Amino acid sequence: MPPGPPYGQPQYIAPPKPGVIPLRPLQFGEILDGSFQTIRRNAASMFGSALLVQALGAVFTGVISLVMLQMTVSLESVDSRAEFTEAMGPIFAIMAGALGVTLLLGFLGSVLQGVLAVPVARSVLNRRTGFKQMWKLAGKRILPLLGVAGLLTIGGILAWAAVVGIAVLLLTAMGPGALLIVLPLGLGSIVVSVWIALKLMLSPAVIVVEQTGVYDGLLRSWQLTKNNWWRIFGITLVVTLMLGIIAQVVQIPASLAAAFISETVAPHPDAETTTSMLVITTVITAAIQALVGSVTFAFQSSVSALIYMDLRMRRDGLDVELMRMLEMGANPDGVPGGPSAAPGPVGWRTV
């Protein structure tokens, strides 16, 4: 018989891992691995939902790019200052439209981040989630999700408008010397924005999983990230850089292939052929960006949701409640970690 543990010392028993992660506080590699497994097990719900938003953004971006290019080409025929001023009006309008599209995608991204927390939370207990089931479970929280997404979007716009307004006033009043104030102000604003964004990044997941309102969701996210900001920042930064590099590696061959096709089909194109090839390459590029963007967004949302689950296991003892749910088979069609699994004082941790 193999030797047992020394007398008086209990044998170590690894925490259970029923789903994509072990039921204990997580390490960085486990968060990454859990995110990959979650997307693989719930590809239709996570990838499909992200693809809808990314495809919408790709269509808007492609149309704006084509219109901007046509307007830029039309500037070559401008002969007077009055014609130039008249031609710049639509260009500024398109630029404003591009900014609006960016804000819209950010708004939809915040909402979708909360929705994708459903399959992530269910995957922790090895429960697969279909597209319809995910939206059915998240649909009950759609109004608070819209509220928090709108609040974060409007708050960001107002904050940056205030910074830009102050910078313009300083430059107008003090001239170039104001750069000594404006540059540190801009850098400080970026740092504060990143700090606040990470403090509130868990609010969509909180609203869906814990079924809170907008204010309680923001407050809960702020509390969960307390004393963990640098860890969250490091994980988020590494994941963002990693996905950015992967996206570039995928898109570079596609761009080279589009350029090769354009040179092969029309080596000496006229104006009409150039426009046609431009439309084709823009459509191909937009389609590739939508596919890559949907994968990266689903992965980032999964990472964010697993960070949320990890913090709750560290601070609230959620892993103990999840073990109880696993043993009892409770709420098989719900979202683990909800009010029915609210942790009590006995299970709290201060890690």
GROMACS .gro file of C-alpha atoms in nm, residues 63-260:
model
  198
   63VAL     CA    1  -1.940   5.337  -4.510
   64ILE     CA    2  -1.775   5.628  -4.329
   65SER     CA    3  -1.433   5.532  -4.467
   66LEU     CA    4  -1.562   5.522  -4.826
   67VAL     CA    5  -1.745   5.853  -4.793
   68MET     CA    6  -1.442   6.019  -4.634
   69LEU     CA    7  -1.216   5.892  -4.912
   70GLN     CA    8  -1.450   6.022  -5.183
   71MET     CA    9  -1.472   6.361  -5.014
   72THR     CA   10  -1.095   6.377  -4.973
   73VAL     CA   11  -1.050   6.304  -5.344
   74SER     CA   12  -1.301   6.578  -5.428
   75LEU     CA   13  -1.080   6.831  -5.245
   76GLU     CA   14  -0.819   6.794  -5.520
   77SER     CA   15  -1.046   6.985  -5.760
   78VAL     CA   16  -1.098   7.279  -5.521
   79ASP     CA   17  -0.959   7.605  -5.659
   80SER     CA   18  -1.067   7.873  -5.412
   81ARG     CA   19  -1.084   7.923  -5.037
   82ALA     CA   20  -1.463   7.949  -5.050
   83GLU     CA   21  -1.492   7.614  -5.228
   84PHE     CA   22  -1.252   7.460  -4.975
   85THR     CA   23  -1.458   7.588  -4.682
   86GLU     CA   24  -1.776   7.458  -4.843
   87ALA     CA   25  -1.620   7.117  -4.908
   88MET     CA   26  -1.492   7.085  -4.550
   89GLY     CA   27  -1.843   7.113  -4.404
   90PRO     CA   28  -1.952   6.759  -4.503
   91ILE     CA   29  -1.614   6.622  -4.396
   92PHE     CA   30  -1.658   6.761  -4.045
   93ALA     CA   31  -2.009   6.614  -4.042
   94ILE     CA   32  -1.873   6.271  -4.133
   95MET     CA   33  -1.606   6.301  -3.864
   96ALA     CA   34  -1.879   6.380  -3.611
   97GLY     CA   35  -2.069   6.077  -3.738
   98ALA     CA   36  -1.760   5.860  -3.689
   99LEU     CA   37  -1.736   5.983  -3.329
  100GLY     CA   38  -2.102   5.901  -3.280
  101VAL     CA   39  -2.048   5.548  -3.414
  102THR     CA   40  -1.758   5.501  -3.171
  103LEU     CA   41  -1.976   5.609  -2.878
  104LEU     CA   42  -2.259   5.384  -2.995
  105LEU     CA   43  -2.027   5.083  -3.014
  106GLY     CA   44  -1.893   5.161  -2.667
  107PHE     CA   45  -2.249   5.182  -2.536
  108LEU     CA   46  -2.350   4.851  -2.696
  109GLY     CA   47  -2.026   4.695  -2.576
  110SER     CA   48  -2.106   4.780  -2.214
  111VAL     CA   49  -2.451   4.623  -2.249
  112LEU     CA   50  -2.315   4.312  -2.421
  113GLN     CA   51  -2.045   4.272  -2.157
  114GLY     CA   52  -2.316   4.224  -1.897
  115VAL     CA   53  -2.507   3.982  -2.120
  116LEU     CA   54  -2.198   3.768  -2.180
  117ALA     CA   55  -2.148   3.736  -1.804
  118VAL     CA   56  -2.436   3.484  -1.808
  119PRO     CA   57  -2.260   3.203  -2.002
  120VAL     CA   58  -1.937   3.272  -1.813
  121ALA     CA   59  -2.103   3.234  -1.472
  122ARG     CA   60  -2.289   2.921  -1.584
  123SER     CA   61  -1.970   2.769  -1.729
  124VAL     CA   62  -1.812   2.783  -1.383
  125LEU     CA   63  -2.050   2.498  -1.291
  126ASN     CA   64  -2.017   2.333  -1.635
  127ARG     CA   65  -2.357   2.451  -1.754
  128ARG     CA   66  -2.373   2.529  -2.124
  129THR     CA   67  -2.575   2.828  -2.238
  130GLY     CA   68  -2.742   2.865  -2.576
  131PHE     CA   69  -2.799   3.191  -2.759
  132LYS     CA   70  -3.170   3.207  -2.676
  133GLN     CA   71  -3.121   3.103  -2.313
  134MET     CA   72  -2.850   3.365  -2.260
  135TRP     CA   73  -3.068   3.650  -2.382
  136LYS     CA   74  -3.366   3.516  -2.188
  137LEU     CA   75  -3.169   3.523  -1.863
  138ALA     CA   76  -3.003   3.856  -1.935
  139GLY     CA   77  -3.318   4.014  -2.077
  140LYS     CA   78  -3.461   4.060  -1.728
  141ARG     CA   79  -3.173   4.297  -1.651
  142ILE     CA   80  -3.162   4.481  -1.984
  143LEU     CA   81  -3.302   4.811  -1.850
  144PRO     CA   82  -3.039   4.845  -1.574
  145LEU     CA   83  -2.774   4.745  -1.828
  146LEU     CA   84  -2.890   5.017  -2.065
  147GLY     CA   85  -2.891   5.259  -1.773
  148VAL     CA   86  -2.536   5.186  -1.660
  149ALA     CA   87  -2.407   5.187  -2.019
  150GLY     CA   88  -2.572   5.524  -2.084
  151LEU     CA   89  -2.443   5.665  -1.756
  152LEU     CA   90  -2.086   5.555  -1.827
  153THR     CA   91  -2.101   5.687  -2.184
  154ILE     CA   92  -2.248   6.024  -2.091
  155GLY     CA   93  -2.013   6.057  -1.794
  156GLY     CA   94  -1.713   5.994  -2.016
  157ILE     CA   95  -1.830   6.247  -2.274
  158LEU     CA   96  -1.889   6.518  -2.013
  159ALA     CA   97  -1.557   6.453  -1.840
  160TRP     CA   98  -1.354   6.476  -2.160
  161ALA     CA   99  -1.555   6.776  -2.281
  162ALA     CA  100  -1.464   6.952  -1.956
  163VAL     CA  101  -1.094   6.867  -2.000
  164VAL     CA  102  -1.091   6.987  -2.362
  165GLY     CA  103  -1.282   7.303  -2.267
  166ILE     CA  104  -1.034   7.386  -1.990
  167ALA     CA  105  -0.742   7.324  -2.227
  168VAL     CA  106  -0.891   7.554  -2.492
  169LEU     CA  107  -0.952   7.828  -2.237
  170LEU     CA  108  -0.597   7.804  -2.106
  171LEU     CA  109  -0.445   7.810  -2.454
  172THR     CA  110  -0.662   8.106  -2.551
  173ALA     CA  111  -0.576   8.304  -2.239
  174MET     CA  112  -0.208   8.215  -2.196
  175GLY     CA  113  -0.092   8.119  -2.544
  176PRO     CA  114   0.177   7.854  -2.602
  177GLY     CA  115   0.292   7.886  -2.241
  178ALA     CA  116  -0.026   7.710  -2.134
  179LEU     CA  117   0.119   7.382  -2.269
  180LEU     CA  118   0.307   7.353  -1.940
  181ILE     CA  119  -0.033   7.311  -1.776
  182VAL     CA  120  -0.230   7.150  -2.058
  183LEU     CA  121   0.006   6.854  -2.115
  184PRO     CA  122   0.014   6.742  -1.749
  185LEU     CA  123  -0.361   6.800  -1.736
  186GLY     CA  124  -0.411   6.570  -2.036
  187LEU     CA  125  -0.185   6.298  -1.896
  188GLY     CA  126  -0.351   6.321  -1.557
  189SER     CA  127  -0.694   6.296  -1.717
  190ILE     CA  128  -0.591   5.977  -1.898
  191VAL     CA  129  -0.462   5.823  -1.574
  192VAL     CA  130  -0.779   5.915  -1.383
  193SER     CA  131  -0.998   5.784  -1.667
  194VAL     CA  132  -0.821   5.447  -1.668
  195TRP     CA  133  -0.843   5.427  -1.288
  196ILE     CA  134  -1.216   5.498  -1.281
  197ALA     CA  135  -1.286   5.272  -1.580
  198LEU     CA  136  -1.124   4.974  -1.408
  199LYS     CA  137  -1.302   5.050  -1.081
  200LEU     CA  138  -1.638   5.038  -1.261
  201MET     CA  139  -1.565   4.771  -1.523
  202LEU     CA  140  -1.744   4.497  -1.327
  203SER     CA  141  -2.075   4.684  -1.295
  204PRO     CA  142  -2.242   4.517  -1.599
  205ALA     CA  143  -2.162   4.170  -1.462
  206VAL     CA  144  -2.281   4.273  -1.115
  207ILE     CA  145  -2.612   4.400  -1.252
  208VAL     CA  146  -2.682   4.076  -1.440
  209VAL     CA  147  -2.551   3.817  -1.192
  210GLU     CA  148  -2.649   3.982  -0.862
  211GLN     CA  149  -2.960   4.147  -1.011
  212THR     CA  150  -2.887   4.495  -0.875
  213GLY     CA  151  -2.986   4.838  -0.998
  214VAL     CA  152  -2.761   5.090  -1.170
  215TYR     CA  153  -2.635   5.268  -0.858
  216ASP     CA  154  -2.589   4.949  -0.657
  217GLY     CA  155  -2.408   4.789  -0.951
  218LEU     CA  156  -2.160   5.075  -0.977
  219LEU     CA  157  -2.107   5.082  -0.599
  220ARG     CA  158  -2.061   4.705  -0.582
  221SER     CA  159  -1.802   4.714  -0.862
  222TRP     CA  160  -1.616   4.991  -0.680
  223GLN     CA  161  -1.612   4.784  -0.360
  224LEU     CA  162  -1.507   4.458  -0.525
  225THR     CA  163  -1.206   4.619  -0.693
  226LYS     CA  164  -1.083   4.774  -0.367
  227ASN     CA  165  -0.720   4.674  -0.296
  228ASN     CA  166  -0.713   4.481  -0.627
  229TRP     CA  167  -0.676   4.764  -0.877
  230TRP     CA  168  -0.318   4.693  -0.979
  231ARG     CA  169  -0.388   4.323  -1.026
  232ILE     CA  170  -0.690   4.401  -1.245
  233PHE     CA  171  -0.487   4.659  -1.437
  234GLY     CA  172  -0.208   4.409  -1.503
  235ILE     CA  173  -0.445   4.136  -1.624
  236THR     CA  174  -0.638   4.380  -1.843
  237LEU     CA  175  -0.321   4.531  -1.990
  238VAL     CA  176  -0.166   4.194  -2.074
  239VAL     CA  177  -0.488   4.064  -2.230
  240THR     CA  178  -0.535   4.384  -2.434
  241LEU     CA  179  -0.178   4.375  -2.567
  242MET     CA  180  -0.201   4.004  -2.643
  243LEU     CA  181  -0.528   4.038  -2.834
  244GLY     CA  182  -0.402   4.349  -3.015
  245ILE     CA  183  -0.095   4.161  -3.140
  246ILE     CA  184  -0.304   3.862  -3.248
  247ALA     CA  185  -0.549   4.091  -3.431
  248GLN     CA  186  -0.266   4.259  -3.620
  249VAL     CA  187  -0.107   3.927  -3.711
  250VAL     CA  188  -0.439   3.808  -3.855
  251GLN     CA  189  -0.520   4.130  -4.041
  252ILE     CA  190  -0.179   4.186  -4.204
  253PRO     CA  191  -0.199   3.882  -4.437
  254ALA     CA  192  -0.558   3.974  -4.521
  255SER     CA  193  -0.455   4.329  -4.615
  256LEU     CA  194  -0.166   4.200  -4.826
  257ALA     CA  195  -0.400   3.955  -5.000
  258ALA     CA  196  -0.648   4.235  -5.078
  259ALA     CA  197  -0.367   4.450  -5.221
  260PHE     CA  198  -0.238   4.155  -5.428
   0.00000   0.00000   0.00000
